[in-house]
C-alpha positions as a printed NumPy array, in Angstrom:
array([[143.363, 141.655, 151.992],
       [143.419, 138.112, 152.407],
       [139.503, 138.4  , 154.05 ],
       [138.469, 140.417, 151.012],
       [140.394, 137.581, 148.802],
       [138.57 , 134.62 , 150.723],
       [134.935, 136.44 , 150.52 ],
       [135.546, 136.795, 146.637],
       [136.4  , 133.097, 146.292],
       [133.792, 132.221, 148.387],
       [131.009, 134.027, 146.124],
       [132.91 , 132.42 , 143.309],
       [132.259, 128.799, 144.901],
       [128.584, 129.682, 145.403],
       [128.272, 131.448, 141.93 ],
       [129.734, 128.187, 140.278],
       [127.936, 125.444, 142.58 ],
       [124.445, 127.635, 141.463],
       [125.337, 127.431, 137.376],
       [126.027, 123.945, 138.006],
       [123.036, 123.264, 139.239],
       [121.129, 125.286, 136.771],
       [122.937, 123.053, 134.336],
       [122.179, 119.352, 135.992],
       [118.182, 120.906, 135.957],
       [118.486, 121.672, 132.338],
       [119.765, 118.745, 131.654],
       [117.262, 116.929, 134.034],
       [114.297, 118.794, 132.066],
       [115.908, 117.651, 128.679],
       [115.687, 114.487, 129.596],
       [112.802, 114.412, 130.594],
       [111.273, 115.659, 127.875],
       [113.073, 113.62 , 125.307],
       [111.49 , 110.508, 127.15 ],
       [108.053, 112.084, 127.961],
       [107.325, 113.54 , 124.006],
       [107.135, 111.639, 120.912],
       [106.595, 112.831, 117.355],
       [104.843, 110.283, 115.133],
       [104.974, 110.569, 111.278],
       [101.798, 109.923, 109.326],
       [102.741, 106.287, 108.589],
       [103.611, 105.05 , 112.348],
       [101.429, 104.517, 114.931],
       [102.679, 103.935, 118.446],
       [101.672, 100.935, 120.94 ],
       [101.526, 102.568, 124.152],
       [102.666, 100.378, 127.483],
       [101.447, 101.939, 131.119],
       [103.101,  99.448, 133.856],
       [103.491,  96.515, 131.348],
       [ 99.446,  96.689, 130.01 ],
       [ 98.4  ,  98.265, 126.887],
       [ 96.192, 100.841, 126.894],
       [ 95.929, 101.29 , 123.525],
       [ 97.583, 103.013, 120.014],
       [ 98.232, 106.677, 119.189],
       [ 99.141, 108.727, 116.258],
       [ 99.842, 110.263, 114.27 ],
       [101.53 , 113.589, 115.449],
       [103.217, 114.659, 119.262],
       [102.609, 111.87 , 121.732],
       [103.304, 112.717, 125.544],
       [104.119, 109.668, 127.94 ],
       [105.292, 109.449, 131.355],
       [108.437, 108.784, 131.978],
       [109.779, 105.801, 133.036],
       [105.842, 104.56 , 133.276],
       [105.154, 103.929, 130.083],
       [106.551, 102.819, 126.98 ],
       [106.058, 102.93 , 123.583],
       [106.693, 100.659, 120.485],
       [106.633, 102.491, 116.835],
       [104.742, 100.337, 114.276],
       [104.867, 100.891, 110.834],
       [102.045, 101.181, 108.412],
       [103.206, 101.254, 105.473],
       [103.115,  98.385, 102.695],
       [106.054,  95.99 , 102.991],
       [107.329,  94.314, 100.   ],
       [108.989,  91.034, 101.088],
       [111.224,  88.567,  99.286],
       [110.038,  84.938,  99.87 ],
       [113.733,  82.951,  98.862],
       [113.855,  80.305,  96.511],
       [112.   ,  76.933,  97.378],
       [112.716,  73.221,  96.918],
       [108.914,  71.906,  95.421],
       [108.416,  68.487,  94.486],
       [105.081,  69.095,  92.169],
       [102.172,  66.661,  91.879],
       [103.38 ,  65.01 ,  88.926],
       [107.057,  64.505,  90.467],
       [109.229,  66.881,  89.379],
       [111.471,  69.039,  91.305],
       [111.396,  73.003,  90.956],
       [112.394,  76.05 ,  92.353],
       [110.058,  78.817,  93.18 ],
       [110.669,  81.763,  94.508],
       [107.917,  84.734,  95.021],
       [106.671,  88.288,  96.513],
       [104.641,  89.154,  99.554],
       [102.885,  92.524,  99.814],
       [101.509,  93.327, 103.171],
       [100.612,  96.167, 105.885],
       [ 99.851,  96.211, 109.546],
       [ 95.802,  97.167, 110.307],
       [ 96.05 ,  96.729, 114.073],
       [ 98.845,  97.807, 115.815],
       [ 98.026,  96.288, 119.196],
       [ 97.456,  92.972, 117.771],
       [100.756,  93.145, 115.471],
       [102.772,  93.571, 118.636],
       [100.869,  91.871, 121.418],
       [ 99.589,  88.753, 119.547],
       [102.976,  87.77 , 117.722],
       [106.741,  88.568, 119.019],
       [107.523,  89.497, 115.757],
       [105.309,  90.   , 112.654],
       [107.968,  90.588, 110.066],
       [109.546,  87.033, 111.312],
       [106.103,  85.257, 111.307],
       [105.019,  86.272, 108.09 ],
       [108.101,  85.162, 105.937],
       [108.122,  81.907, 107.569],
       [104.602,  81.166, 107.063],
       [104.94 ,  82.48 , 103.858],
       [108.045,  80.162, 102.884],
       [105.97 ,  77.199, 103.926],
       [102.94 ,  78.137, 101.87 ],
       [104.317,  78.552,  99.28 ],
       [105.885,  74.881,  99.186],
       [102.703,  73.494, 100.235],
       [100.271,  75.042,  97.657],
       [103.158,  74.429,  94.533],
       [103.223,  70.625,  96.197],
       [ 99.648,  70.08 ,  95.328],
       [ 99.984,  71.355,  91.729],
       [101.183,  69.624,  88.731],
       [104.395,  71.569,  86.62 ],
       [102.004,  72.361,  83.587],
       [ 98.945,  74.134,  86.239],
       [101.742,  76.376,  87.969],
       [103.125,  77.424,  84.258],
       [ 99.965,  78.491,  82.695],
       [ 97.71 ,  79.23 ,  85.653],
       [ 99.799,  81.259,  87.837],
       [ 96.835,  83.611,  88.569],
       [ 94.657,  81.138,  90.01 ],
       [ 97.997,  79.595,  92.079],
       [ 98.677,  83.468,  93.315],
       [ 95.126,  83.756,  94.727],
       [ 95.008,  80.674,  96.415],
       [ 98.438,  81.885,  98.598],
       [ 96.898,  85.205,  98.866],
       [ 93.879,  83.203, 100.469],
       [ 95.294,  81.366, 102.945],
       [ 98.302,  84.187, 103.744],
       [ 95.802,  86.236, 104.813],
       [ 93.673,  83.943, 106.803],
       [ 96.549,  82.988, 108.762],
       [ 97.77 ,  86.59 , 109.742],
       [ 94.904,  87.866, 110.526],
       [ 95.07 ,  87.132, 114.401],
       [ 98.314,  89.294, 114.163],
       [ 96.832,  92.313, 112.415],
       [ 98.33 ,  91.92 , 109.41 ],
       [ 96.757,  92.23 , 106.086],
       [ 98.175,  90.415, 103.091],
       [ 97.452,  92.34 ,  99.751],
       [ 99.116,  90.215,  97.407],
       [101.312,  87.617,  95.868],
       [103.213,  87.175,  93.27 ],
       [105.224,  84.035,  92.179],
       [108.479,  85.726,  90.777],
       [110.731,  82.979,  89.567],
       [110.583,  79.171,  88.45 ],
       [113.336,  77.287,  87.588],
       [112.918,  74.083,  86.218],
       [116.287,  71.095,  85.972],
       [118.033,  71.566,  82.271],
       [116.36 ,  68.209,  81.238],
       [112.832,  69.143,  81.479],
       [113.801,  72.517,  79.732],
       [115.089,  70.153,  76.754],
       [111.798,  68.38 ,  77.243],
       [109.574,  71.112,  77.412],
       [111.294,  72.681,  74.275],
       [110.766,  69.659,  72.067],
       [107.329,  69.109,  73.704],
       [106.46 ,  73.38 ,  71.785],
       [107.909,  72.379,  68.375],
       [106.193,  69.395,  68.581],
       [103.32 ,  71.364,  69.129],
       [104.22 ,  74.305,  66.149],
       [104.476,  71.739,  63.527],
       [101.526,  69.502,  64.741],
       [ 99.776,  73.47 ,  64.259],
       [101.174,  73.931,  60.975],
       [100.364,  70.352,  59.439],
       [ 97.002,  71.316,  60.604],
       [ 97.098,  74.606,  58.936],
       [ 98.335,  73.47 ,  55.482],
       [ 95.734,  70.495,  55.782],
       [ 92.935,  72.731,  56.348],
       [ 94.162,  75.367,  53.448],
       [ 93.974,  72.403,  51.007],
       [ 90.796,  71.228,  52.201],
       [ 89.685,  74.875,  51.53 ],
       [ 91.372,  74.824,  47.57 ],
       [ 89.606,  71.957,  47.096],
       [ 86.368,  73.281,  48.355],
       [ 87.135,  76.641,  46.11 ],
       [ 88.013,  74.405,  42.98 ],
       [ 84.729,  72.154,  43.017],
       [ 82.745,  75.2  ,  43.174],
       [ 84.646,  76.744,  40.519],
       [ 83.832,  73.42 ,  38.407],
       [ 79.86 ,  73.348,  39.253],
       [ 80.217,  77.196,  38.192],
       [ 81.827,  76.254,  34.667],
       [ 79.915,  73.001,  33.988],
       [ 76.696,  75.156,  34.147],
       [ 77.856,  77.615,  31.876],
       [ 80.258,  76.228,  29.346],
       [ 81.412,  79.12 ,  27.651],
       [ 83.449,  80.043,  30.901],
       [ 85.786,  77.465,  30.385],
       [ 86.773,  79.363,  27.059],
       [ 87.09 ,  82.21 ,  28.457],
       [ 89.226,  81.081,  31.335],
       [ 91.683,  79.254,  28.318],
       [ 91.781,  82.768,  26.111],
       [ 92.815,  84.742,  29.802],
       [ 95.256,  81.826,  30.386],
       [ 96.411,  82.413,  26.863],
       [ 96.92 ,  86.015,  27.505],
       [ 98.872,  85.551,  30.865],
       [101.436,  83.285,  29.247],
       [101.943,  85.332,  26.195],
       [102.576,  88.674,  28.852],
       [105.342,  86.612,  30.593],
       [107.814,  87.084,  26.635],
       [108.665,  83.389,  26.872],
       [110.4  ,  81.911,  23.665],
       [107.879,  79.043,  23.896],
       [104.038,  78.898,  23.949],
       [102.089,  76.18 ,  25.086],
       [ 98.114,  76.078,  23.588],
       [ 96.595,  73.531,  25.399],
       [ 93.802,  72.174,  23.07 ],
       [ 90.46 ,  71.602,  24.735],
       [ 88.466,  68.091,  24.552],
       [ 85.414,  69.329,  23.619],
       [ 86.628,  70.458,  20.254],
       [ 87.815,  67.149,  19.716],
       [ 84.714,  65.552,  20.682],
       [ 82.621,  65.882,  17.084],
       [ 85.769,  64.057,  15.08 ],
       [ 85.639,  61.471,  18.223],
       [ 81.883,  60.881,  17.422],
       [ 82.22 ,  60.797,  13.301],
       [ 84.878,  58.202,  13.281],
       [ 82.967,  56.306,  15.902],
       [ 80.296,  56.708,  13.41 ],
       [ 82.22 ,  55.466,  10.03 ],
       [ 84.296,  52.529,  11.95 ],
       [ 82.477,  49.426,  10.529],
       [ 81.133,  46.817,  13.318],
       [ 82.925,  43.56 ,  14.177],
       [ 81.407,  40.184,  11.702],
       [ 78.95 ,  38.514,  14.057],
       [ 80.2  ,  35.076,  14.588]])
């Protein structure tokens, strides 16, 4: 009995030292294969490093490496939207603003996004930080107001010059936000109405100068026909009579008066000559 009892637990030792090896193996091939295959999505591309050199970028899809040879970095493709914070600009004509803006951006070259700069996403907002306090330097307050266009295109300009060598592509730039000190909002705001009633003087000048105009042709219109100037009194007439007013005004033309003017004229006797 007690050889039949140390056989059994000897085939029990052996069965359970050959699962546990199955088990370390299984866990050896996992392993493996978690480090040897790599599944890329459509928007990543990955750098691939053999021995510490780069031999060059795959993806999309099921990548196979070998382990513990080389190594692989995921880039993103994708356009990045990045906040570039709030800025201390002294403009051109000395005054002191805060701008803040937005950076759009993607990676084009993988290799160069990873070998040529330690990291892009760092790189860019900096240089983008200091661009955007250079270019607003050289403007004055009024040119970063009303032409923000041309002042977006210029930092989209130079952005992308500069991060070119890394493989990055700047697609555009917005300035978001400028805030301006309380006093030059009070002086900017009289500066407008200023402007509004300099508009409207000009406006109510040029409607009189138009009345005017509209008047003197009415008069050439009447002094060639005479007759219109009693018909324009009879409609006048009519208009005022329309209104039921307790009092009526007839104005009494000159030229009716004009004949009696002319007959005393006529019958006044002349001054003794001396």
């Amino acid at each position: 009995m007690r050889i039949a009892d140390l056989g059994n637990a000897t085939g029990r030792h052996k069965e359970d030292h050959r699962m546990f090896s199955y088990a370390a193996a299984l866990v050896l091939v996992l392993l493996f294969l978690s480090s040897a295959v790599k599944i890329l999505n459509e928007y990543e591309r990955g750098v691939i490093f053999r021995l510490g050199r780069v031999i060059g970028c795959k993806g999309p899809g099921l990548i196979l490496l070998i382990p513990a040879i080389d190594k692989m970095i995921r880039v993103d493709l994708r356009v990045v939207a990045m906040d570039v914070p709030a800025q201390d600009v002294i403009t051109r004509d000395n005054v002191t603003i805060k701008v803040s803006a937005v950076l759009y951006f993607r990676v084009i070259d993988p290799n160069r996004a990873i070998v040529g700069v330690e990291n892009y996403l760092y790189a860019t907002s900096q240089l983008s930080q200091t661009t955007l306090r250079s270019v607003c330097g050289q403007a004055e307050l009024d040119e970063l107001l009303a032409e923000r266009e041309k002042i977006n295109e210029h930092l989209q300009e130079i952005l992308d010059k500069d991060t070119e060598p890394w493989g990055v592509k700047v697609a555009k730039v917005e300035i978001k936000n400028i805030d301006l000190p309380q006093e030059m909002q009070r002086a900017i705001a009289k500066q407008a109405e200023a402007e509004r009633e300099r508009r409207a003087k000009v406006i109510g000048a040029e409607g009189e100068f138009q009345a005017a105009q509209k008047l003197s042709d009415a008069a050439k219109i009447i002094g060639e026909n005479p007759i219109a100037l009693q018909l324009r009194y009879l409609q006048t007439l009519r208009e005022v009579a329309a209104e039921n007013n307790s009092t009526t005004i007839f104005p009494v033309p000159i030229d009716l008066l004009t004949p009696f003017m002319q007959l005393a004229k006529m019958v006044t006797p002349a001054p003794p000559k001396e």
